[in-house]
Tab-separated table of C-alpha atoms and ligand atoms in Angstrom:
chain	number	residue	atom	x	y	z
A	1	GLN	CA	0.925	19.924	-17.046
A	2	TRP	CA	-0.015	19.425	-12.970
A	3	CYS	CA	-3.475	18.219	-11.824
A	4	GLY	CA	-5.621	19.812	-8.503
A	5	ALA	CA	-8.102	20.501	-7.900
A	6	LEU	CA	-11.448	23.256	-7.072
A	7	LEU	CA	-12.841	21.575	-3.770
A	8	MET	CA	-16.007	23.411	-2.797
A	9	LEU	CA	-17.720	22.633	0.399
A	10	ASP	CA	-21.085	23.779	2.413
A	11	LEU	CA	-21.966	23.532	5.973
A	12	ASP	CA	-24.877	20.889	6.596
A	13	ASN	CA	-26.684	22.471	8.463
A	14	PHE	CA	-25.828	25.677	8.843
A	15	LYS	CA	-28.929	27.622	8.098
A	16	GLU	CA	-30.254	26.311	11.470
A	17	ILE	CA	-27.878	27.214	14.208
A	18	ASN	CA	-27.823	30.026	12.429
A	19	ASP	CA	-31.866	30.555	12.683
A	20	THR	CA	-32.438	29.115	16.655
A	21	LEU	CA	-29.021	30.662	18.120
A	22	GLY	CA	-28.471	33.933	16.006
A	23	HIS	CA	-26.163	35.185	14.064
A	24	ASP	CA	-23.316	35.878	16.579
A	25	MET	CA	-23.035	31.725	17.156
A	26	GLY	CA	-22.741	31.667	13.019
A	27	ASP	CA	-20.458	33.389	13.230
A	28	ARG	CA	-17.929	31.929	15.667
A	29	LEU	CA	-19.184	28.633	13.796
A	30	LEU	CA	-17.476	29.740	11.156
A	31	GLN	CA	-15.046	31.255	12.414
A	32	ALA	CA	-14.517	27.467	14.039
A	33	VAL	CA	-14.543	25.179	11.093
A	34	ALA	CA	-12.610	27.965	8.921
A	35	GLU	CA	-10.097	27.679	11.671
A	36	ARG	CA	-10.449	24.189	12.091
A	37	LEU	CA	-9.876	23.593	8.034
A	38	ARG	CA	-6.905	25.586	7.136
A	39	ALA	CA	-5.498	23.050	9.249
A	40	CYS	CA	-5.915	20.477	6.629
A	41	VAL	CA	-5.051	22.910	3.871
A	42	PRO	CA	-0.859	22.728	3.240
A	43	ASP	CA	0.121	26.639	3.780
A	44	ASP	CA	0.366	27.090	-0.323
A	45	ASP	CA	-2.270	25.838	-1.172
A	46	THR	CA	-5.514	28.451	-1.142
A	47	LEU	CA	-8.697	27.971	1.901
A	48	ALA	CA	-11.502	30.444	1.009
A	49	ARG	CA	-14.639	31.508	2.500
A	50	HIS	CA	-17.231	31.610	-0.318
A	51	GLY	CA	-19.711	33.514	0.843
A	52	GLY	CA	-22.195	32.608	3.281
A	53	ASP	CA	-20.986	29.086	4.991
A	54	GLU	CA	-19.462	28.180	1.635
A	55	PHE	CA	-15.437	27.579	1.496
A	56	VAL	CA	-13.416	27.125	-1.278
A	57	VAL	CA	-10.099	25.309	-1.218
A	58	VAL	CA	-7.618	25.231	-3.559
A	59	LEU	CA	-5.311	22.132	-4.155
A	60	LYS	CA	-2.213	23.812	-6.568
A	61	ASP	CA	-0.071	20.324	-7.006
A	62	LEU	CA	-2.314	17.252	-7.569
A	63	GLY	CA	-0.455	14.863	-10.257
A	64	ALA	CA	0.676	14.722	-13.139
A	65	THR	CA	-2.098	12.815	-14.641
A	66	PRO	CA	-6.237	13.834	-13.672
A	67	ALA	CA	-6.702	10.422	-11.555
A	68	GLU	CA	-3.711	10.631	-9.375
A	69	ALA	CA	-4.798	14.099	-8.858
A	70	ALA	CA	-8.258	12.602	-8.015
A	71	ALA	CA	-6.722	9.914	-5.711
A	72	ARG	CA	-5.149	12.811	-4.003
A	73	ALA	CA	-8.237	15.753	-3.226
A	74	GLU	CA	-9.854	12.633	-1.887
A	75	GLU	CA	-7.248	12.276	0.907
A	76	ALA	CA	-7.031	16.028	1.261
A	77	ALA	CA	-11.540	15.922	1.537
A	78	GLN	CA	-11.781	12.740	3.562
A	79	LYS	CA	-9.437	14.965	5.613
A	80	MET	CA	-11.537	17.947	6.364
A	81	LEU	CA	-14.626	15.260	6.531
A	82	GLN	CA	-12.720	13.850	9.923
A	83	ALA	CA	-12.611	17.339	10.759
A	84	MET	CA	-15.933	18.484	11.321
A	85	ARG	CA	-17.163	15.540	13.141
A	86	ALA	CA	-15.742	15.896	16.554
A	87	PRO	CA	-18.345	19.082	18.107
A	88	PHE	CA	-17.596	22.001	18.880
A	89	VAL	CA	-18.708	24.374	21.986
A	90	ILE	CA	-18.950	28.237	21.806
A	91	ASP	CA	-18.558	30.390	24.043
A	92	GLY	CA	-18.752	27.072	27.028
A	93	GLY	CA	-22.214	26.544	25.193
A	94	GLU	CA	-24.495	23.226	24.280
A	95	PRO	CA	-22.127	20.436	21.867
A	96	ARG	CA	-22.641	21.537	18.282
A	97	HIS	CA	-22.530	19.455	15.326
A	98	SER	CA	-22.049	20.740	12.443
A	99	THR	CA	-20.504	18.531	9.058
A	100	LEU	CA	-19.801	19.331	5.194
A	101	SER	CA	-20.923	18.595	1.960
A	102	VAL	CA	-18.438	18.148	-0.720
A	103	GLY	CA	-17.823	19.063	-4.601
A	104	ILE	CA	-14.500	18.148	-5.743
A	105	ALA	CA	-13.479	19.288	-9.136
A	106	ILE	CA	-10.284	18.317	-10.555
A	107	PHE	CA	-8.259	20.963	-13.202
A	108	GLN	CA	-4.832	20.212	-15.102
A	109	GLY	CA	-2.876	23.395	-16.268
A	110	GLN	CA	-5.881	25.994	-17.365
A	111	HIS	CA	-7.492	24.787	-19.225
A	112	GLU	CA	-11.198	25.693	-17.790
A	113	SER	CA	-11.596	29.203	-16.655
A	114	ALA	CA	-11.782	29.532	-12.617
A	115	ASP	CA	-15.667	30.186	-13.551
A	116	GLU	CA	-15.873	26.499	-15.098
A	117	LEU	CA	-14.702	25.461	-12.575
A	118	LEU	CA	-16.257	26.741	-9.855
A	119	LYS	CA	-20.153	25.605	-11.338
A	120	ARG	CA	-18.440	22.127	-11.239
A	121	SER	CA	-18.148	22.050	-8.783
A	122	ASP	CA	-21.006	23.252	-7.106
A	123	MET	CA	-23.201	20.846	-8.832
A	124	ALA	CA	-20.842	18.177	-7.321
A	125	MET	CA	-21.370	19.637	-3.734
A	126	TYR	CA	-25.528	18.971	-4.930
A	127	GLU	CA	-24.745	15.698	-5.468
A	128	ALA	CA	-22.623	15.271	-2.624
A	129	LYS	CA	-25.486	17.070	-0.656
A	130	ALA	CA	-28.673	14.618	-2.736
A	131	ALA	CA	-26.427	11.492	-1.672
A	132	GLY	CA	-26.988	12.029	2.553
A	133	ARG	CA	-25.066	15.083	3.427
A	134	ASP	CA	-21.123	14.624	5.248
A	135	ALA	CA	-20.289	13.237	1.791
A	136	LEU	CA	-17.773	14.191	-1.261
A	137	ARG	CA	-19.039	13.914	-5.034
A	138	PHE	CA	-16.249	14.676	-7.434
A	139	PHE	CA	-18.160	16.489	-11.179
A	140	ASP	CA	-16.212	13.544	-13.082
A	141	PRO	CA	-17.867	10.865	-13.318
A	142	GLN	CA	-15.223	8.488	-13.679
A	143	MET	CA	-13.656	9.765	-10.836
A	144	GLN	CA	-16.590	8.803	-8.883
A	145	ALA	CA	-17.216	5.481	-10.320
A	146	GLN	CA	-13.375	4.891	-9.438
A	147	MET	CA	-14.247	6.188	-6.175
A	148	ALA	CA	-16.894	4.179	-5.610
A	149	GLU	CA	-15.614	1.228	-6.721
A	150	ARG	CA	-13.095	1.033	-4.104
A	151	VAL	CA	-14.853	2.052	-1.475
A	152	ALA	CA	-17.805	-1.258	-2.593
A	153	LEU	CA	-13.810	-3.045	-2.594
A	154	GLU	CA	-12.457	-1.736	0.508
A	155	ALA	CA	-15.812	-3.157	2.057
A	156	ASP	CA	-15.097	-6.262	0.203
A	157	MET	CA	-11.602	-7.077	1.761
A	158	ARG	CA	-13.647	-6.446	4.805
A	159	ALA	CA	-15.548	-8.562	4.773
A	160	GLY	CA	-13.666	-11.143	2.846
A	161	LEU	CA	-11.179	-10.584	5.100
A	162	ASP	CA	-13.856	-12.104	7.686
A	163	SER	CA	-14.752	-14.389	6.490
A	164	GLY	CA	-12.245	-16.595	5.614
A	165	GLN	CA	-11.704	-15.717	1.579
A	166	PHE	CA	-7.501	-14.583	1.531
A	167	GLU	CA	-5.627	-17.616	0.748
A	168	LEU	CA	-1.540	-18.334	0.589
A	169	PHE	CA	0.011	-19.659	-2.070
A	170	TYR	CA	3.555	-21.351	-2.177
A	171	GLN	CA	6.064	-20.417	-4.940
A	172	PRO	CA	9.087	-22.680	-4.600
A	173	LYS	CA	12.839	-20.769	-5.023
A	174	MET	CA	15.194	-23.432	-6.693
A	175	VAL	CA	18.711	-24.058	-6.277
A	176	ARG	CA	20.876	-26.383	-8.290
A	177	GLY	CA	17.817	-27.986	-9.499
A	178	GLN	CA	17.048	-28.630	-5.368
A	179	ILE	CA	14.005	-26.539	-3.244
A	180	THR	CA	15.214	-24.652	-1.359
A	181	GLY	CA	11.889	-23.259	-0.021
A	182	ALA	CA	8.948	-21.038	-0.814
A	183	GLU	CA	7.571	-17.663	-1.296
A	184	ALA	CA	3.967	-17.440	0.128
A	185	LEU	CA	2.238	-15.554	-2.249
A	186	LEU	CA	-1.657	-13.317	-1.119
A	187	ARG	CA	-4.799	-14.491	-2.776
A	188	TRP	CA	-7.897	-13.333	-2.567
A	189	ARG	CA	-11.048	-15.756	-3.846
A	190	HIS	CA	-13.013	-13.678	-4.777
A	191	PRO	CA	-16.807	-14.656	-4.258
A	192	VAL	CA	-17.992	-12.863	-7.711
A	193	LYS	CA	-14.510	-11.778	-9.250
A	194	GLY	CA	-12.512	-15.484	-9.056
A	195	TYR	CA	-9.002	-14.382	-7.627
A	196	VAL	CA	-8.023	-11.153	-7.235
A	197	SER	CA	-4.840	-10.275	-7.186
A	198	PRO	CA	-2.329	-8.799	-5.038
A	199	ALA	CA	-1.586	-6.360	-6.581
A	200	GLU	CA	-5.235	-4.732	-6.781
A	201	PHE	CA	-5.850	-4.796	-3.630
A	202	ILE	CA	-2.189	-4.344	-1.397
A	203	PRO	CA	-1.778	-0.499	-2.288
A	204	LEU	CA	-5.630	-0.448	-1.311
A	205	ALA	CA	-4.739	-2.072	2.149
A	206	GLU	CA	-2.342	-0.058	2.585
A	207	LYS	CA	-4.387	2.379	2.396
A	208	CYS	CA	-7.199	1.767	4.499
A	209	GLY	CA	-5.464	-0.008	7.097
A	210	LEU	CA	-6.308	-3.146	6.522
A	211	ILE	CA	-3.541	-3.949	5.756
A	212	LEU	CA	-2.759	-4.504	8.922
A	213	ARG	CA	-4.447	-7.379	9.982
A	214	LEU	CA	-4.474	-9.191	7.263
A	215	GLY	CA	-0.035	-8.357	7.142
A	216	GLN	CA	-1.182	-10.121	10.426
A	217	TRP	CA	-3.456	-13.207	9.496
A	218	VAL	CA	-0.613	-13.576	6.451
A	219	LEU	CA	2.348	-13.951	8.955
A	220	ARG	CA	0.672	-16.688	11.458
A	221	THR	CA	-0.532	-18.534	8.297
A	222	ALA	CA	2.844	-18.738	6.797
A	223	CYS	CA	4.091	-19.775	10.034
A	224	GLU	CA	1.707	-22.384	11.273
A	225	ARG	CA	2.389	-23.696	7.354
A	226	LEU	CA	6.482	-23.491	8.164
A	227	ALA	CA	5.131	-26.251	11.621
A	228	HIS	CA	3.337	-28.397	9.629
A	229	TRP	CA	6.315	-29.149	7.406
A	230	GLN	CA	8.871	-28.754	9.603
A	231	GLU	CA	7.633	-32.997	10.874
A	232	HIS	CA	8.157	-33.991	7.256
A	233	PRO	CA	12.277	-34.874	6.865
A	234	VAL	CA	12.321	-32.804	3.375
A	235	LEU	CA	9.601	-29.816	3.801
A	236	GLY	CA	11.255	-29.395	7.325
A	237	GLN	CA	14.441	-27.716	5.435
A	238	LEU	CA	12.809	-24.996	3.663
A	239	THR	CA	11.860	-21.748	4.438
A	240	VAL	CA	8.960	-19.835	4.149
A	241	ALA	CA	9.265	-16.035	2.456
A	242	VAL	CA	6.421	-13.838	3.524
A	243	ASN	CA	6.104	-10.362	2.373
A	244	VAL	CA	5.959	-6.992	5.168
A	245	SER	CA	4.328	-4.353	4.193
A	246	PRO	CA	5.713	-0.476	4.674
A	247	ARG	CA	2.960	0.640	6.560
A	248	GLN	CA	2.980	-3.028	9.058
A	249	PHE	CA	6.557	-2.774	9.127
A	250	TYR	CA	6.543	0.336	11.344
A	251	GLU	CA	3.683	-0.677	13.232
A	252	ALA	CA	4.951	0.014	16.553
A	253	GLY	CA	3.822	-3.583	17.616
A	254	PHE	CA	5.826	-5.088	14.092
A	255	VAL	CA	8.842	-7.659	15.951
A	256	PRO	CA	5.998	-8.382	18.912
A	257	GLN	CA	3.839	-9.980	15.923
A	258	VAL	CA	5.875	-11.327	14.607
A	259	LEU	CA	7.320	-13.403	17.637
A	260	GLU	CA	4.641	-14.209	18.438
A	261	ALA	CA	2.333	-15.769	15.228
A	262	LEU	CA	5.917	-17.558	14.850
A	263	ALA	CA	5.437	-18.620	18.849
A	264	GLY	CA	1.299	-19.220	18.356
A	265	ALA	CA	2.706	-21.707	15.597
A	266	GLY	CA	5.635	-23.314	16.810
A	267	ALA	CA	7.539	-22.801	13.359
A	268	ASP	CA	11.095	-22.266	13.006
A	269	ALA	CA	12.639	-18.561	13.435
A	270	ARG	CA	15.870	-19.856	11.385
A	271	ARG	CA	13.254	-21.210	8.507
A	272	LEU	CA	10.981	-17.642	8.706
A	273	ARG	CA	12.353	-15.131	5.837
A	274	LEU	CA	10.700	-11.727	5.790
A	275	GLU	CA	10.370	-9.962	1.645
A	276	LEU	CA	10.825	-6.236	2.462
A	277	THR	CA	11.569	-3.778	-0.276
A	278	GLU	CA	13.503	-0.628	0.021
A	279	GLY	CA	11.556	1.964	-0.491
A	280	LEU	CA	10.185	0.639	3.124
A	281	LEU	CA	14.159	0.576	4.102
A	282	LEU	CA	14.772	4.165	3.571
A	283	GLN	CA	11.726	5.495	5.775
A	284	ASP	CA	13.594	5.503	8.679
A	285	VAL	CA	16.816	3.971	9.445
A	286	GLU	CA	16.968	3.903	13.689
A	287	ASP	CA	14.069	1.840	13.766
A	288	THR	CA	13.846	-0.643	10.065
A	289	ILE	CA	17.717	-1.376	11.852
A	290	ALA	CA	16.594	-1.553	15.265
A	291	LYS	CA	13.772	-3.353	14.171
A	292	MET	CA	15.674	-6.010	12.083
A	293	VAL	CA	18.460	-6.026	14.009
A	294	GLN	CA	16.252	-7.613	16.876
A	295	LEU	CA	14.491	-10.393	15.045
A	296	ARG	CA	17.465	-10.487	13.164
A	297	GLY	CA	19.157	-11.845	17.262
A	298	TYR	CA	15.857	-14.709	17.255
A	299	GLY	CA	16.832	-16.297	14.047
A	300	VAL	CA	14.694	-14.214	11.163
A	301	GLY	CA	15.877	-13.770	8.600
A	302	PHE	CA	15.622	-11.115	5.110
A	303	SER	CA	15.426	-10.261	1.572
A	304	LEU	CA	15.461	-7.448	-0.097
A	305	ASP	CA	12.956	-8.082	-2.996
A	306	ASP	CA	12.014	-5.998	-5.623
A	307	PHE	CA	15.883	-4.950	-6.436
A	308	GLY	CA	17.741	-2.193	-8.669
A	309	THR	CA	13.839	-1.080	-8.626
A	310	GLY	CA	13.633	1.307	-6.212
A	311	TYR	CA	15.787	4.498	-5.855
A	312	SER	CA	19.114	2.449	-4.840
A	313	SER	CA	21.497	3.222	-2.186
A	314	LEU	CA	23.321	0.714	-1.826
A	315	ALA	CA	24.985	2.444	1.814
A	316	TYR	CA	22.520	0.647	3.067
A	317	LEU	CA	24.071	-2.982	1.323
A	318	LYS	CA	26.486	-3.083	4.218
A	319	ARG	CA	24.146	-1.825	7.452
A	320	LEU	CA	21.127	-2.933	6.752
A	321	PRO	CA	20.521	-7.725	8.375
A	322	ILE	CA	20.688	-8.005	5.090
A	323	GLN	CA	20.624	-12.276	3.960
A	324	GLU	CA	20.008	-12.290	0.646
A	325	ILE	CA	18.740	-9.828	-2.245
A	326	LYS	CA	16.457	-10.329	-5.085
A	327	ILE	CA	16.854	-9.111	-8.817
A	328	ASP	CA	13.800	-7.632	-9.952
A	329	ARG	CA	11.989	-9.419	-12.522
A	330	SER	CA	11.875	-6.229	-15.386
A	331	PHE	CA	15.818	-7.157	-15.616
A	332	VAL	CA	15.835	-10.004	-15.425
A	333	HIS	CA	13.403	-10.229	-18.654
A	334	GLU	CA	16.083	-8.288	-20.490
A	335	ALA	CA	19.075	-9.941	-18.374
A	336	PRO	CA	19.877	-11.569	-21.771
A	337	THR	CA	18.315	-9.220	-25.066
A	338	ASN	CA	19.352	-5.586	-23.582
A	339	ALA	CA	23.227	-5.238	-22.799
A	340	ASP	CA	21.700	-2.555	-20.326
A	341	ASP	CA	19.872	-4.753	-18.794
A	342	GLY	CA	22.453	-7.277	-18.905
A	343	VAL	CA	24.870	-5.269	-17.352
A	344	LEU	CA	23.084	-4.655	-14.725
A	345	VAL	CA	22.201	-7.693	-13.398
A	346	GLU	CA	26.441	-8.380	-13.484
A	347	GLY	CA	27.067	-5.474	-11.219
A	348	ILE	CA	24.166	-6.412	-8.957
A	349	LEU	CA	25.482	-9.880	-8.611
A	350	SER	CA	29.615	-8.593	-8.105
A	351	VAL	CA	27.749	-6.645	-5.325
A	352	ALA	CA	26.085	-8.888	-3.799
A	353	ARG	CA	28.817	-11.499	-3.603
A	354	HIS	CA	31.100	-8.556	-1.757
A	355	PHE	CA	29.073	-8.534	0.138
A	356	GLY	CA	28.426	-12.215	0.885
A	357	LEU	CA	24.668	-12.093	-0.298
A	358	ARG	CA	22.579	-14.800	-1.085
A	359	VAL	CA	20.483	-13.246	-4.317
A	360	VAL	CA	17.584	-14.707	-5.685
A	361	ALA	CA	16.153	-14.210	-9.780
A	362	GLU	CA	12.647	-13.105	-9.535
A	363	GLY	CA	10.044	-13.508	-12.047
A	364	VAL	CA	12.669	-16.150	-14.772
A	365	GLU	CA	10.492	-17.610	-16.871
A	366	THR	CA	13.043	-18.887	-20.507
A	367	GLN	CA	15.586	-21.122	-20.337
A	368	ALA	CA	17.399	-17.714	-21.882
A	369	GLN	CA	17.364	-15.695	-18.818
A	370	ALA	CA	18.620	-19.193	-16.168
A	371	ASP	CA	21.089	-19.762	-19.016
A	372	PHE	CA	22.694	-16.234	-18.270
A	373	LEU	CA	22.030	-15.754	-14.630
A	374	ARG	CA	24.138	-19.625	-14.379
A	375	GLN	CA	26.544	-19.174	-15.926
A	376	ARG	CA	27.378	-15.783	-13.970
A	377	ALA	CA	26.282	-16.916	-10.343
A	378	PRO	CA	26.281	-20.648	-10.662
A	379	GLY	CA	25.057	-20.795	-7.416
A	380	ILE	CA	21.751	-18.183	-7.498
A	381	VAL	CA	18.104	-19.486	-6.111
A	382	TYR	CA	15.831	-19.206	-9.208
A	383	GLN	CA	12.084	-17.997	-8.690
A	384	GLY	CA	10.002	-17.733	-11.916
A	385	TYR	CA	7.635	-19.838	-13.966
A	386	LEU	CA	9.645	-21.882	-15.925
A	387	PHE	CA	10.937	-23.055	-12.007
A	388	GLY	CA	7.601	-23.521	-10.140
A	389	ARG	CA	4.236	-20.775	-10.288
A	390	PRO	CA	2.833	-19.462	-7.413
A	391	GLU	CA	-0.529	-22.698	-6.457
A	392	PRO	CA	-2.298	-23.899	-4.202
A	393	HIS	CA	-1.119	-25.639	-0.090
A	394	ALA	CA	-2.353	-28.688	-1.147
A	395	ASP	CA	-1.071	-28.214	-5.069
A	396	TRP	CA	2.206	-27.324	-3.232
A	397	LEU	CA	3.203	-29.119	-1.182
A	398	ALA	CA	1.890	-33.006	-3.952
B	401	C2E	P1	6.411	-9.565	-5.257
B	401	C2E	O1	7.223	-9.546	-3.895
B	401	C2E	O2	7.782	-9.230	-6.026
B	401	C2E	O3	6.016	-11.533	-5.786
B	401	C2E	C1	6.302	-11.348	-7.148
B	401	C2E	C2	5.284	-11.281	-7.498
B	401	C2E	O4	6.062	-11.934	-9.458
B	401	C2E	C3	4.224	-12.537	-8.134
B	401	C2E	O5	3.058	-11.745	-8.519
B	401	C2E	C4	4.245	-13.611	-8.827
B	401	C2E	O6	3.361	-14.770	-8.638
B	401	C2E	C5	4.159	-12.755	-9.527
B	401	C2E	N1	5.653	-13.721	-10.530
B	401	C2E	C6	6.566	-15.364	-9.667
B	401	C2E	N2	7.243	-15.662	-11.073
B	401	C2E	C7	7.276	-15.324	-11.561
B	401	C2E	C8	7.679	-14.841	-13.685
B	401	C2E	O7	8.148	-15.943	-13.776
B	401	C2E	N3	7.071	-14.724	-14.317
B	401	C2E	C9	5.815	-13.502	-14.097
B	401	C2E	N4	6.024	-12.766	-14.890
B	401	C2E	N5	5.578	-12.811	-13.314
B	401	C2E	C10	6.124	-13.689	-11.723
B	401	C2E	P2	1.312	-12.556	-6.769
B	401	C2E	O8	1.420	-12.855	-6.820
B	401	C2E	O9	0.879	-10.899	-8.494
B	401	C2E	O10	2.197	-10.786	-6.021
B	401	C2E	C11	1.930	-9.485	-6.781
B	401	C2E	C12	3.091	-8.466	-5.350
B	401	C2E	O11	2.191	-8.259	-4.316
B	401	C2E	C13	3.807	-8.786	-5.312
B	401	C2E	O12	5.454	-8.845	-5.552
B	401	C2E	C14	3.836	-8.528	-3.485
B	401	C2E	O13	5.169	-7.368	-3.580
B	401	C2E	C15	2.646	-8.183	-3.244
B	401	C2E	N6	1.441	-9.497	-1.747
B	401	C2E	C16	2.195	-10.372	-2.283
B	401	C2E	N7	2.068	-11.200	-1.469
B	401	C2E	C17	1.830	-10.572	-0.326
B	401	C2E	C18	1.810	-10.011	1.109
B	401	C2E	O14	1.307	-11.581	1.539
B	401	C2E	N8	1.315	-8.931	1.383
B	401	C2E	C19	1.763	-8.218	1.316
B	401	C2E	N9	1.887	-7.292	1.591
B	401	C2E	N10	2.553	-8.403	0.006
B	401	C2E	C20	1.785	-9.298	-0.793
B	402	CA	CA1	7.923	-10.374	-2.909
B	403	CA	CA1	9.788	-9.021	-6.045
């Protein structure tokens, strides 16, 4: 059953405007507010004036779970709060500021009555008022806590980036017993929580836009290491792979950003490899190809990450300038024991062979997995705990 949200919106200083400027102006303000809200609500959802200076929004299809619906309702509500922040100018008069307090109740199917949902969102709206207005609150305390946690994490992340709490770890890629390169994996050394996994903070960084600064830091740091290694007879032969987020990749300045990181550090572009996910490639194929071809012209290599997990369209394998695909570890893990996964891995290997692509097996943990792969592709690149865990730079060098 799909989840939705009922939002109760109340203007924060309407009474004051109404009392000082008169009801005519009050009415015009309400109309202006309604128009801005309408721009934030999808056409097939509902926006209604509930009376006085209250509006109600019903968002229907927000996802399969209440948590997902909460995240999306929050996003929508933030958009509405944001839409109010520009001043209202009515009849060429003085600009007026008006903000909203928003209460949110999540529903799933039709368990609760409309009255009950209105009551809940109303209660949450009063919490938003009590919290200082121009704010949103959830009726469900657990959802509220999750939101507060996200907001705190985001602030921590910004502070952490400014104070040098991020590090790159390096994990070896091996071919026939030799190290050929490393994947740089981001780590956040949080002062209280210790090392936090990128799986926990990258999605949030994507959402709040911090990924742009974070991604730039990763690129610069990896290029500096690369330049440093170049002077060493063995390290100088290795590649470094950097993960790139969709939002970062689609930024207008992505190509110059990569080139600057390389030039700034004095690193060889041919030793840098960018790991992209399938999802990213499918968003805007023409723009993607243009950017890849440009970077490829400087020698930068491309890997297709988590291969097999997305809505794989094999057609782009022949259109995109990629050199390497990485078989997702979910297939690698099961390949020796599960016939379906084994066949999938064999299929990927044969497609890769046909297109002349190098193959990396991710997450190789056991000898049985390595044997399965070696028997079918002797030149395969292994990456996984069996060969080496991601380590801080000093340990990696040692
Ligand atoms: P990924 O690109 O698929 O990276 C491989 C992940 O698998 C890493 O997790 C690595 O530590 C883990 N791994 C390696 N070998 C094994 C193994 O044998 N068994 C198992 N179970 N796991 C193994 P990590 O470091 O937690 O990174 C998670 C994801 O975070 C990465 O997945 C990547 O998508 C993202 N990420 C990491 N660093 C960055 C970054 O600098 N920028 C961006 N945008 N994303 C990053
Ligand atoms: Ca990767
Ligand atoms: Ca991967």
